[in-house]
Short mmCIF file of C-alpha atoms and ligand atoms in Angstrom, two decimals:
data_model
loop_
_atom_site.label_atom_id
_atom_site.label_comp_id
_atom_site.label_asym_id
_atom_site.label_seq_id
_atom_site.Cartn_x
_atom_site.Cartn_y
_atom_site.Cartn_z
CA UNK S 174 0.00 0.00 0.00
CA UNK S 175 1.20 3.47 -0.87
CA UNK S 176 -0.05 6.39 1.16
CA UNK S 177 0.59 10.11 0.67
CA UNK S 178 -0.27 12.52 3.47
CA UNK S 179 -0.09 16.22 2.69
CA UNK S 180 2.99 15.87 0.53
CA UNK S 181 4.54 19.00 -0.87
CA UNK S 182 7.66 19.58 -2.89
CA UNK S 183 9.57 22.36 -4.60
CA UNK S 184 12.78 22.09 -6.60
CA UNK S 185 13.86 25.69 -6.09
CA UNK S 186 12.19 26.55 -2.78
CA UNK S 187 9.82 28.95 -4.54
CA UNK S 188 7.48 27.25 -6.97
CA UNK S 189 5.54 24.35 -5.44
CA UNK S 190 5.57 21.41 -7.86
CA UNK S 191 3.55 19.13 -5.56
CA UNK S 192 0.88 20.86 -3.51
CA UNK S 193 -0.58 19.15 -0.48
CA UNK S 194 -1.01 15.75 -2.11
CA UNK S 195 -2.91 13.05 -0.22
CA UNK S 196 -4.13 9.70 -1.51
CA UNK S 197 -3.92 5.96 -0.96
CA UNK S 198 -3.28 3.06 -3.28
CA UNK S 199 -4.43 -0.37 -2.09
CA UNK S 200 -2.47 -3.57 -2.52
CA UNK S 201 -2.70 -5.08 -5.99
CA UNK S 202 -4.56 -2.07 -7.33
CA UNK S 203 -3.55 -0.58 -10.65
CA UNK S 204 -3.64 3.17 -10.69
CA UNK S 205 -2.97 5.54 -13.55
CA UNK S 206 -1.30 8.85 -12.83
CA UNK S 207 -2.46 11.17 -15.56
CA UNK S 208 -1.80 14.79 -16.27
CA UNK S 209 -0.47 17.12 -18.96
CA UNK S 210 3.25 17.70 -19.44
CA UNK S 211 4.71 19.42 -16.41
CA UNK S 212 1.80 18.47 -14.14
CA UNK S 213 4.24 16.86 -11.71
CA UNK S 214 3.84 13.15 -12.48
CA UNK S 215 7.54 12.34 -12.56
CA UNK S 216 8.13 14.46 -9.49
CA UNK S 217 5.47 12.56 -7.57
CA UNK S 218 7.04 9.26 -8.57
CA UNK S 219 10.48 10.36 -7.53
CA UNK S 220 9.25 11.36 -4.13
CA UNK S 221 7.88 7.86 -3.45
CA UNK S 222 11.30 6.47 -4.29
CA UNK S 223 12.88 8.87 -1.84
CA UNK S 224 14.89 10.73 -4.46
CA UNK S 225 13.50 14.09 -3.32
CA UNK S 226 13.26 15.96 -0.04
CA UNK S 227 9.52 16.39 0.20
CA UNK S 228 7.43 17.73 3.06
CA UNK S 229 4.60 15.69 4.55
CA UNK S 230 4.57 11.94 4.84
CA UNK S 231 4.73 9.03 2.42
CA UNK S 232 4.39 5.45 3.60
CA UNK S 233 4.88 2.25 1.66
CA UNK S 234 3.36 -0.84 3.27
CA UNK S 235 3.33 1.07 6.53
CA UNK S 236 7.01 2.04 6.36
CA UNK S 237 7.61 5.77 6.20
CA UNK S 238 9.88 6.91 3.36
CA UNK S 239 12.94 8.44 5.02
CA UNK S 240 16.68 8.35 4.41
CA UNK S 241 16.96 5.42 6.76
CA UNK S 242 14.28 3.24 5.27
CA UNK S 243 15.29 3.80 1.64
CA UNK S 244 16.98 0.41 1.07
CA UNK S 245 13.89 -1.35 2.37
CA UNK S 246 11.53 0.83 0.31
CA UNK S 247 13.51 0.37 -2.87
CA UNK S 248 13.53 -3.35 -2.45
CA UNK S 249 9.74 -3.27 -2.49
CA UNK S 250 9.36 -0.92 -5.43
CA UNK S 251 10.31 -1.66 -9.00
CA UNK S 252 10.82 1.62 -10.84
CA UNK S 253 10.71 1.54 -14.63
CA UNK S 254 12.24 4.77 -15.84
CA UNK S 255 10.91 6.79 -18.72
CA UNK S 256 14.16 6.58 -20.63
CA UNK S 257 15.34 2.98 -20.82
CA UNK S 258 18.83 4.11 -21.76
CA UNK S 259 19.20 5.52 -18.28
CA UNK S 260 17.94 2.33 -16.73
CA UNK S 261 20.16 -0.13 -18.55
CA UNK S 262 23.87 0.05 -18.04
CA UNK S 263 25.33 -3.40 -18.43
CA UNK S 264 26.60 -4.86 -21.69
CA UNK S 265 23.89 -7.43 -22.29
CA UNK S 266 20.28 -7.85 -21.25
CA UNK S 267 21.12 -10.85 -19.09
CA UNK S 268 23.85 -8.91 -17.25
CA UNK S 269 21.47 -6.07 -16.63
CA UNK S 270 18.82 -8.40 -15.32
CA UNK S 271 21.35 -9.94 -12.96
CA UNK S 272 22.56 -6.62 -11.56
CA UNK S 273 19.76 -6.18 -9.04
CA UNK S 274 19.73 -9.75 -7.68
CA UNK S 275 23.55 -9.75 -7.49
CA UNK S 276 23.44 -6.55 -5.45
CA UNK S 277 21.09 -8.23 -3.06
CA UNK S 278 23.54 -11.10 -2.79
CA UNK S 279 21.34 -13.69 -4.45
CA UNK S 280 23.19 -16.78 -5.61
CA UNK S 281 23.92 -17.59 -9.21
CA UNK S 282 21.51 -20.46 -9.82
CA UNK S 283 18.57 -18.65 -8.28
CA UNK S 284 19.39 -15.52 -10.30
CA UNK S 285 19.67 -17.51 -13.50
CA UNK S 286 16.41 -19.30 -12.82
CA UNK S 287 14.60 -16.04 -12.19
CA UNK S 288 16.00 -14.43 -15.31
CA UNK S 289 14.86 -17.28 -17.52
CA UNK S 290 11.39 -17.32 -16.00
CA UNK S 291 10.93 -13.60 -16.52
CA UNK S 292 12.27 -13.60 -20.07
CA UNK S 293 9.83 -16.38 -20.80
CA UNK S 294 6.95 -14.52 -19.25
CA UNK S 295 7.65 -11.39 -21.30
CA UNK S 296 8.27 -13.54 -24.41
CA UNK S 297 11.71 -12.06 -24.94
CA UNK S 298 13.88 -15.12 -24.33
CA UNK S 299 15.60 -14.42 -27.65
CA UNK S 300 16.95 -11.16 -26.24
CA UNK S 301 18.78 -12.77 -23.34
CA UNK S 302 22.27 -12.49 -24.80
CA UNK S 303 21.57 -9.37 -26.86
CA UNK S 304 23.63 -6.21 -26.37
CA UNK S 305 21.62 -3.41 -24.82
CA UNK S 306 22.86 -0.76 -27.21
CA UNK S 307 21.66 -2.77 -30.17
CA UNK S 308 18.04 -3.13 -29.03
CA UNK S 309 15.15 -1.30 -30.67
CA UNK S 310 13.01 1.08 -28.62
CA UNK S 311 10.32 -1.50 -27.96
CA UNK S 312 12.80 -4.25 -27.08
CA UNK S 313 14.64 -1.90 -24.78
CA UNK S 314 11.48 -1.03 -22.89
CA UNK S 315 10.62 -4.70 -22.54
CA UNK S 316 14.13 -5.47 -21.37
CA UNK S 317 14.11 -2.66 -18.84
CA UNK S 318 10.85 -4.00 -17.41
CA UNK S 319 12.55 -7.38 -17.24
CA UNK S 320 15.49 -5.96 -15.27
CA UNK S 321 13.03 -4.61 -12.73
CA UNK S 322 10.98 -7.77 -12.48
CA UNK S 323 14.03 -9.88 -11.60
CA UNK S 324 14.12 -8.03 -8.30
CA UNK S 325 10.62 -9.34 -7.58
CA UNK S 326 9.17 -6.05 -6.39
CA UNK S 327 5.69 -6.04 -4.86
CA UNK S 328 4.98 -2.61 -6.32
CA UNK S 329 5.64 -1.43 -9.86
CA UNK S 330 6.01 2.22 -10.70
CA UNK S 331 6.37 3.22 -14.32
CA UNK S 332 7.00 6.63 -15.81
CA UNK S 333 5.52 7.07 -19.29
CA UNK S 334 6.03 3.46 -20.35
CA UNK S 335 4.63 4.07 -23.82
CA UNK S 336 6.48 7.22 -24.80
CA UNK S 337 8.65 6.46 -27.84
CA UNK S 338 6.84 3.21 -28.64
CA UNK S 339 5.03 2.37 -31.86
CA UNK S 340 1.45 1.00 -31.67
CA UNK S 341 2.57 -2.61 -31.95
CA UNK S 342 5.04 -2.40 -29.09
CA UNK S 343 2.66 -0.28 -27.08
CA UNK S 344 0.16 -3.09 -27.34
CA UNK S 345 2.74 -5.66 -26.23
CA UNK S 346 3.75 -3.62 -23.21
CA UNK S 347 0.08 -3.16 -22.39
CA UNK S 348 -0.53 -6.92 -22.38
CA UNK S 349 2.47 -7.48 -20.18
CA UNK S 350 1.45 -4.80 -17.70
CA UNK S 351 -2.09 -6.14 -17.45
CA UNK S 352 -0.76 -9.64 -16.77
CA UNK S 353 1.47 -8.52 -13.89
CA UNK S 354 -0.03 -9.10 -10.45
CA UNK S 355 1.83 -6.32 -8.62
CA UNK S 356 0.45 -3.08 -7.24
CA UNK S 357 0.91 -0.63 -10.09
CA UNK S 358 1.26 3.11 -10.40
CA UNK S 359 1.64 4.17 -14.01
CA UNK S 360 2.28 7.77 -15.03
CA UNK S 361 1.23 8.68 -18.52
CA UNK S 362 -0.50 11.25 -20.65
CA UNK S 363 -1.53 8.43 -22.99
CA UNK S 364 -5.09 8.21 -21.68
CA UNK S 365 -6.12 5.31 -23.89
CA UNK S 366 -3.26 3.29 -22.50
CA UNK S 367 -4.34 4.05 -18.94
CA UNK S 368 -7.92 3.07 -19.82
CA UNK S 369 -6.62 -0.34 -20.85
CA UNK S 370 -4.30 -0.94 -17.93
CA UNK S 371 -5.62 0.77 -14.80
CA UNK S 372 -8.82 0.41 -12.83
CA UNK S 373 -8.44 3.75 -11.12
CA UNK S 374 -6.75 7.02 -12.02
CA UNK S 375 -5.33 10.02 -10.30
CA UNK S 376 -5.64 13.22 -12.28
CA UNK S 377 -2.86 15.66 -11.57
CA UNK S 378 -2.84 19.27 -12.67
CA UNK S 379 -0.26 21.85 -11.74
CA UNK S 380 0.86 19.83 -8.73
CA UNK S 381 -2.63 19.24 -7.37
CA UNK S 382 -4.92 16.24 -7.41
CA UNK S 383 -8.01 17.18 -9.42
CA UNK S 384 -9.59 13.76 -9.36
CA UNK S 385 -9.09 10.23 -8.04
CA UNK S 386 -11.72 7.80 -9.17
CA UNK S 387 -12.46 4.81 -11.36
CA UNK S 388 -10.58 5.35 -14.59
CA UNK S 389 -13.70 5.19 -16.67
CA UNK S 390 -15.44 7.86 -14.65
CA UNK S 391 -12.52 10.27 -14.97
CA UNK S 392 -11.98 9.58 -18.63
CA UNK S 393 -15.59 10.32 -19.55
CA UNK S 394 -15.58 13.69 -17.81
CA UNK S 395 -14.80 16.07 -20.65
CA UNK S 396 -14.97 19.24 -18.55
CA UNK S 397 -12.67 17.86 -15.90
CA UNK S 398 -10.11 16.68 -18.45
CA UNK S 399 -10.18 19.82 -20.54
CA UNK S 400 -9.83 21.94 -17.43
CA UNK S 401 -6.54 20.07 -16.92
CA UNK S 402 -5.34 20.49 -20.51
CA UNK S 403 -6.13 16.92 -21.48
CA UNK S 404 -8.43 15.58 -24.17
CA UNK S 405 -10.97 12.78 -23.94
CA UNK S 406 -9.50 9.41 -24.88
CA UNK S 407 -10.36 8.36 -28.46
CA UNK S 408 -12.80 5.72 -27.33
CA UNK S 409 -15.00 8.26 -25.54
CA UNK S 410 -14.85 10.99 -28.16
CA UNK J 165 31.99 10.86 -36.77
CA UNK J 166 34.96 10.81 -34.41
CA UNK J 167 32.81 10.97 -31.26
CA UNK J 168 30.58 8.17 -32.31
CA UNK J 169 33.65 6.10 -32.92
CA UNK J 170 34.96 6.71 -29.41
CA UNK J 171 31.62 5.66 -28.07
CA UNK J 172 31.61 2.48 -30.07
CA UNK J 173 35.14 1.85 -28.75
CA UNK J 174 33.74 1.84 -25.23
CA UNK J 175 30.79 -0.27 -26.26
CA UNK J 176 33.10 -2.68 -27.98
CA UNK J 177 34.90 -3.19 -24.65
CA UNK J 178 31.52 -4.10 -23.20
CA UNK J 179 30.99 -6.60 -25.94
CA UNK J 180 34.44 -8.08 -25.51
CA UNK J 181 33.92 -8.50 -21.79
CA UNK J 182 30.89 -10.67 -22.48
CA UNK J 183 33.00 -13.22 -24.39
CA UNK J 184 33.28 -16.89 -23.53
CA UNK J 185 37.00 -17.72 -23.76
CA UNK J 186 39.01 -19.57 -21.14
CA UNK J 187 40.09 -16.29 -19.53
CA UNK J 188 36.53 -14.98 -19.49
CA UNK J 189 35.69 -18.01 -17.39
CA UNK J 190 38.29 -17.23 -14.74
CA UNK J 191 37.10 -15.45 -11.61
CA UNK J 192 37.60 -11.69 -11.93
CA UNK J 193 39.42 -11.42 -8.63
CA UNK J 194 42.07 -13.86 -9.84
CA UNK J 195 42.69 -12.11 -13.13
CA UNK J 196 42.93 -8.88 -11.17
CA UNK J 197 45.55 -10.41 -8.87
CA UNK J 198 47.55 -11.87 -11.73
CA UNK J 199 47.48 -8.53 -13.56
CA UNK J 200 48.67 -6.84 -10.40
CA UNK J 201 51.49 -9.34 -9.90
CA UNK J 202 52.51 -8.95 -13.52
CA UNK J 203 52.64 -5.17 -13.37
CA UNK J 204 54.58 -5.14 -10.10
CA UNK J 205 57.05 -7.64 -11.52
CA UNK J 206 57.37 -5.54 -14.64
CA UNK J 207 58.12 -2.43 -12.63
CA UNK J 208 60.77 -4.25 -10.63
CA UNK J 209 63.07 -4.46 -13.66
CA UNK J 210 66.02 -2.11 -13.65
CA UNK J 211 65.61 0.75 -16.08
CA UNK J 212 68.60 -0.39 -18.11
CA UNK J 213 67.52 -4.04 -18.21
CA UNK J 214 66.19 -4.03 -21.76
CA UNK J 215 67.14 -7.64 -22.49
CA UNK J 216 65.66 -8.97 -19.26
CA UNK J 217 62.29 -7.47 -19.98
CA UNK J 218 61.94 -9.32 -23.28
CA UNK J 219 60.65 -12.42 -21.50
CA UNK J 220 57.77 -10.37 -20.13
CA UNK J 221 56.28 -10.22 -23.61
CA UNK J 222 55.22 -13.82 -23.11
CA UNK J 223 52.45 -12.85 -20.73
CA UNK J 224 50.40 -10.65 -23.07
CA UNK J 225 51.04 -13.04 -25.94
CA UNK J 226 49.59 -15.98 -24.01
CA UNK J 227 46.81 -14.00 -22.42
CA UNK J 228 45.66 -12.62 -25.76
CA UNK J 229 45.62 -16.16 -27.09
CA UNK J 230 43.71 -17.58 -24.16
CA UNK J 231 41.25 -14.70 -24.09
CA UNK J 232 40.74 -14.79 -27.87
CA UNK J 233 41.52 -11.11 -28.15
CA UNK J 234 42.95 -9.42 -31.18
CA UNK J 235 46.31 -7.78 -30.66
CA UNK J 236 45.86 -5.27 -33.46
CA UNK J 237 42.50 -4.26 -32.05
CA UNK J 238 44.13 -3.63 -28.69
CA UNK J 239 46.69 -1.40 -30.39
CA UNK J 240 43.92 0.64 -31.95
CA UNK J 241 42.15 0.95 -28.60
CA UNK J 242 45.19 2.07 -26.67
CA UNK J 243 46.51 4.47 -29.28
CA UNK J 244 45.53 7.47 -27.17
CA UNK J 245 47.65 6.24 -24.28
CA UNK J 246 50.77 5.48 -26.31
CA UNK J 247 51.99 9.09 -26.59
CA UNK J 248 51.97 9.38 -22.79
CA UNK J 249 54.03 6.24 -22.49
CA UNK J 250 56.58 7.56 -24.95
CA UNK J 251 56.63 10.94 -23.27
CA UNK J 252 57.47 9.49 -19.86
CA UNK J 253 60.72 7.98 -21.02
CA UNK J 254 61.82 10.48 -23.60
CA UNK J 255 63.57 12.91 -21.27
CA UNK J 256 66.02 10.18 -20.36
CA UNK J 257 67.51 10.39 -23.82
CA UNK J 258 68.57 13.96 -23.17
CA UNK J 259 69.69 13.72 -19.58
CA UNK J 260 71.43 10.37 -19.47
CA UNK J 261 74.09 10.56 -22.19
CA UNK J 262 76.71 8.18 -20.79
CA UNK J 263 77.49 5.32 -23.15
CA UNK J 264 75.81 1.98 -22.45
CA UNK J 265 77.44 0.08 -25.25
CA UNK J 266 79.88 0.93 -28.01
CA UNK J 267 80.16 -1.41 -31.02
CA UNK J 268 82.33 -0.46 -33.98
CA UNK J 269 81.96 3.20 -33.22
CA UNK J 270 78.20 2.96 -32.86
CA UNK J 271 77.37 4.38 -29.50
CA UNK J 272 74.20 3.53 -27.59
CA UNK J 273 73.65 5.87 -24.68
CA UNK J 274 72.30 4.77 -21.32
CA UNK J 275 69.49 7.26 -21.79
CA UNK J 276 68.39 5.61 -25.01
CA UNK J 277 68.36 2.20 -23.33
CA UNK J 278 66.33 3.41 -20.39
CA UNK J 279 63.96 5.14 -22.77
CA UNK J 280 63.33 1.87 -24.58
CA UNK J 281 63.00 -0.04 -21.33
CA UNK J 282 60.49 2.39 -19.90
CA UNK J 283 58.50 2.48 -23.09
CA UNK J 284 58.34 -1.29 -23.22
CA UNK J 285 57.37 -1.45 -19.56
CA UNK J 286 54.62 1.09 -20.01
CA UNK J 287 53.36 -0.61 -23.12
CA UNK J 288 53.27 -4.05 -21.49
CA UNK J 289 51.51 -2.71 -18.42
CA UNK J 290 48.84 -1.14 -20.61
CA UNK J 291 48.40 -4.33 -22.60
CA UNK J 292 48.03 -6.35 -19.41
CA UNK J 293 45.39 -3.94 -18.14
CA UNK J 294 43.66 -4.18 -21.49
CA UNK J 295 43.35 -7.94 -21.07
CA UNK J 296 41.76 -7.38 -17.66
CA UNK J 297 39.28 -4.80 -18.92
CA UNK J 298 38.43 -6.67 -22.08
CA UNK J 299 37.61 -9.89 -20.26
CA UNK J 300 35.72 -8.53 -17.26
CA UNK J 301 32.90 -6.06 -16.94
CA UNK J 302 33.68 -2.91 -15.03
CA UNK J 303 31.15 -3.96 -12.38
CA UNK J 304 32.88 -7.28 -11.82
CA UNK J 305 36.23 -5.52 -11.51
CA UNK J 306 34.81 -3.07 -8.98
CA UNK J 307 33.21 -5.89 -7.03
CA UNK J 308 36.58 -7.70 -7.00
CA UNK J 309 38.29 -4.51 -5.81
CA UNK J 310 35.85 -4.26 -2.94
CA UNK J 311 36.55 -7.91 -2.09
CA UNK J 312 40.14 -6.73 -1.65
CA UNK J 313 38.81 -4.17 0.84
CA UNK J 314 39.73 -1.13 -1.20
CA UNK J 315 38.09 2.03 0.19
CA UNK J 316 34.55 2.21 -1.10
CA UNK J 317 34.86 5.84 -2.06
CA UNK J 318 37.62 4.95 -4.53
CA UNK J 319 35.65 2.13 -6.07
CA UNK J 320 32.56 4.23 -6.31
CA UNK J 321 34.53 7.00 -7.98
CA UNK J 322 36.06 4.59 -10.43
CA UNK J 323 32.74 3.00 -11.33
CA UNK J 324 30.77 6.20 -11.70
CA UNK J 325 33.50 7.90 -13.70
CA UNK J 326 33.37 5.06 -16.16
CA UNK J 327 29.60 5.15 -16.25
CA UNK J 328 29.45 8.92 -16.73
CA UNK J 329 32.14 9.09 -19.38
CA UNK J 330 30.06 6.96 -21.71
CA UNK J 331 27.11 9.20 -21.07
CA UNK J 332 29.09 12.40 -21.57
CA UNK J 333 30.38 11.17 -24.90
CA UNK J 334 26.86 10.22 -25.90
CA UNK J 335 25.64 13.66 -24.93
CA UNK J 336 28.40 15.33 -26.95
CA UNK J 337 27.53 13.16 -29.92
CA UNK J 338 23.86 14.14 -29.70
CA UNK J 339 24.65 17.81 -29.34
CA UNK J 340 27.16 17.97 -32.19
CA UNK J 341 24.66 16.17 -34.36
CA UNK J 342 21.96 18.70 -33.49
CA UNK J 343 24.42 21.53 -34.03
CA UNK J 344 25.63 20.35 -37.40
CA UNK J 345 22.06 19.94 -38.61
CA UNK J 346 21.59 23.64 -38.13
CA UNK J 347 25.02 24.67 -39.34
CA UNK J 348 25.32 22.82 -42.62
CA UNK J 349 28.56 22.96 -44.51
CA UNK J 350 30.45 24.05 -41.41
CA UNK J 351 33.30 21.99 -40.18
CA UNK J 352 33.45 21.52 -36.42
CA UNK J 353 32.01 23.86 -33.87
CA UNK J 354 32.32 27.58 -34.43
CA UNK J 355 34.31 29.23 -31.67
CA UNK J 356 31.46 31.59 -30.79
CA UNK J 357 29.33 28.59 -29.78
CA UNK J 358 31.85 26.92 -27.52
CA UNK J 359 30.73 28.68 -24.36
CA UNK J 360 27.07 27.86 -24.63
CA UNK J 361 27.85 24.39 -25.90
CA UNK J 362 30.00 23.62 -22.88
CA UNK J 363 27.46 25.11 -20.49
CA UNK J 364 24.70 23.03 -22.00
CA UNK J 365 26.86 19.96 -21.85
CA UNK J 366 27.57 20.44 -18.15
CA UNK J 367 23.93 21.04 -17.31
CA UNK J 368 22.74 18.14 -19.36
CA UNK J 369 25.31 15.71 -18.08
CA UNK J 370 24.57 16.82 -14.54
CA UNK J 371 20.90 15.97 -14.98
CA UNK J 372 21.73 12.82 -16.79
CA UNK J 373 24.25 11.72 -14.18
CA UNK J 374 21.62 12.18 -11.51
CA UNK J 375 19.18 10.14 -13.51
CA UNK J 376 21.72 7.36 -13.99
CA UNK J 377 22.53 7.25 -10.34
CA UNK J 378 18.85 6.98 -9.53
CA UNK J 379 18.61 4.17 -12.03
CA UNK J 380 21.37 2.29 -10.26
CA UNK J 381 20.05 3.02 -6.80
CA UNK J 382 16.63 1.79 -7.84
CA UNK J 383 18.29 -1.55 -8.46
CA UNK J 384 19.99 -1.95 -5.15
CA UNK J 385 23.25 -0.05 -5.74
CA UNK J 386 24.28 1.49 -2.43
CA UNK J 387 27.55 3.25 -3.18
CA UNK J 388 29.71 0.20 -3.67
CA UNK J 389 29.37 -3.33 -4.88
CA UNK J 390 30.12 -5.03 -1.60
CA UNK J 391 27.16 -7.36 -1.81
CA UNK J 392 27.43 -7.75 -5.56
CA UNK J 393 27.88 -11.44 -6.11
CA UNK J 394 30.55 -12.35 -8.65
CA UNK J 395 30.58 -16.01 -7.79
CA UNK J 396 32.86 -18.15 -5.68
CA UNK J 397 36.33 -19.03 -6.93
CA UNK J 398 36.76 -22.67 -7.92
CA UNK J 399 39.78 -24.92 -8.35
CA UNK J 400 40.63 -23.75 -11.87
CA UNK J 401 40.84 -20.16 -10.62
CA UNK J 402 43.43 -21.12 -8.01
CA UNK J 403 45.33 -23.19 -10.56
CA UNK J 404 45.30 -20.25 -12.94
CA UNK J 405 46.60 -17.90 -10.26
CA UNK J 406 49.38 -20.23 -9.09
CA UNK J 407 50.56 -21.34 -12.51
CA UNK J 408 50.53 -17.93 -14.12
CA UNK J 409 52.17 -16.16 -11.17
CA UNK J 410 54.86 -18.84 -11.08
CA UNK J 411 55.50 -18.35 -14.78
CA UNK J 412 55.66 -14.59 -14.39
CA UNK J 413 58.21 -14.93 -11.62
CA UNK J 414 60.18 -17.45 -13.64
CA UNK J 415 60.30 -14.98 -16.51
CA UNK J 416 61.55 -12.40 -14.05
CA UNK J 417 64.40 -14.63 -12.96
CA UNK J 418 65.58 -15.96 -16.29
CA UNK J 419 67.15 -13.55 -18.71
CA UNK J 420 66.98 -15.57 -21.92
CA UNK J 421 69.29 -13.51 -24.14
CA UNK J 422 71.94 -13.44 -21.43
CA UNK J 423 71.53 -17.14 -20.66
CA UNK J 424 71.93 -18.06 -24.31
CA UNK J 425 74.91 -15.74 -24.56
CA UNK J 426 76.52 -17.47 -21.61
CA UNK J 427 75.88 -20.90 -23.07
CA UNK J 428 77.47 -19.91 -26.37
CA UNK J 429 80.50 -18.36 -24.69
CA UNK J 430 81.15 -21.53 -22.70
N1 ADP D 279 15.17 18.90 -11.87
C1 ADP D 279 14.27 19.88 -11.89
N2 ADP D 279 14.59 21.12 -11.46
C2 ADP D 279 13.66 22.12 -11.48
N3 ADP D 279 12.41 21.99 -11.94
C3 ADP D 279 12.03 20.80 -12.39
C4 ADP D 279 12.94 19.68 -12.39
N4 ADP D 279 12.29 18.61 -12.90
C5 ADP D 279 11.03 19.05 -13.19
N5 ADP D 279 10.88 20.35 -12.89
C6 ADP D 279 9.64 21.14 -13.04
O1 ADP D 279 8.62 20.52 -12.30
C7 ADP D 279 7.40 20.53 -12.99
C8 ADP D 279 6.83 19.12 -13.05
O2 ADP D 279 7.71 18.31 -13.79
P1 ADP D 279 7.50 16.76 -13.97
O3 ADP D 279 7.26 16.16 -12.64
O4 ADP D 279 8.64 16.25 -14.74
O5 ADP D 279 6.17 16.73 -14.84
P2 ADP D 279 5.55 15.57 -15.70
O6 ADP D 279 6.32 14.33 -15.43
O7 ADP D 279 4.13 15.51 -15.25
O8 ADP D 279 5.63 16.00 -17.12
C9 ADP D 279 7.68 21.13 -14.35
O9 ADP D 279 7.20 22.44 -14.36
C10 ADP D 279 9.17 21.12 -14.47
O10 ADP D 279 9.60 22.27 -15.15
MG1 MG D 280 7.45 13.12 -16.65
#
């Protein structure tokens, strides 16, 4: 469970990027975090991961996010970055997938077993020995999700997973995300994608929560969306 | 483009380190130790001992073989370092003019000999390090260094420098590409743009470096690779260490040209 209580944040000490944010995400829920560019989606995500010095209180499974609890928090949360190039840094996909488990001191056989199972599950076994810098955009995104899954997080947080993907790969990522059992928080301005992957959605505008409801209810509310510089998803237009 | 080539040089090292040769299968810690022993042995040669050092060529020759590396490729990779190696010894030629050897009026100065010796030493040390880097990922090497209880700040510095350099080069490549698109027909970067270019580069790489660090932290990196598991050494690793170190020391003790000379004279 993720819980925000009156969270605020500012990069420069002047302009508030997150303004008094409070909400809760239940276990195994899938929640979309939608909002126009600059609404504060990435900033909100980074605060959960403890990368920012926010005010207020964030708890993950009852543990408050502080400097001291960071290792524990990060073990729980799998963070799929917007830019896969920043996420992947080992020569091959398999090395990258092993990096997390190796850091947690997991033994070789167990690591290997996990890697194979996850590659299988994402149907990318053929990419196991591939070099990261030779992957296409879609493959790279898949592989970066794979590197996160090997750490067996109970919560998945993704920042704009479909940016830079073509429709075919977007569809593949969508199927994978839907099939994952974890608690999910997915930031995106791709509203159709959120409709297909998340039961509920948080609508963020200028650092404030403007709505938190069933995805369908938010997505059908033209006035609400347009007031936040978003357009109705295609399916409801 | 030159920058893209440098980048692919670095990437190529990554690819090499994922190879499957005999040496790739040896535990990183043990290759690290052997490399260290080799370099120390190399440095222990007297600076006029040009003939003695010849035997030390055996090590890179065998290691390249066993690791299935290409010698000419290594030369291309280390070409930026070679001038420094030459430079270190070159002053000797001017300061140390006493004769080392005079044959039929041809005079070889002590300075020239020590210049050659130092150059060869430097070259061999670089080649030995190349074998280490080309057969092990930088993460494995850092994990091995922390097994040796090196200060974590040093290891962290080493690792992140390596990680950021790749990114910096990538950033420069992107920016020069963007620049040249809008300055067609112009060769290089006009001097008036240097300031803003550099400023941008710093800002961008700062952001990027932060991002990368977050990416590593999000996967359990905590400032060093102390818990990073690079496997347990097995028998063949110990055999490798013992045999190769013994051979290195043997090469240190036997001066082949001199030994042959002595045999002939007898
Ligand atoms: N590192 C930073 N320093 C200062 N301001 C930033 C930084 N990152 C983002 N911002 C600002 O914070 C606001 C929210 O950004 P972000 O969280 O990235 O939005 P989103 O992900 O919703 O597009 C933007 O106005 C952006 O300019
Ligand atoms: Mg964002």
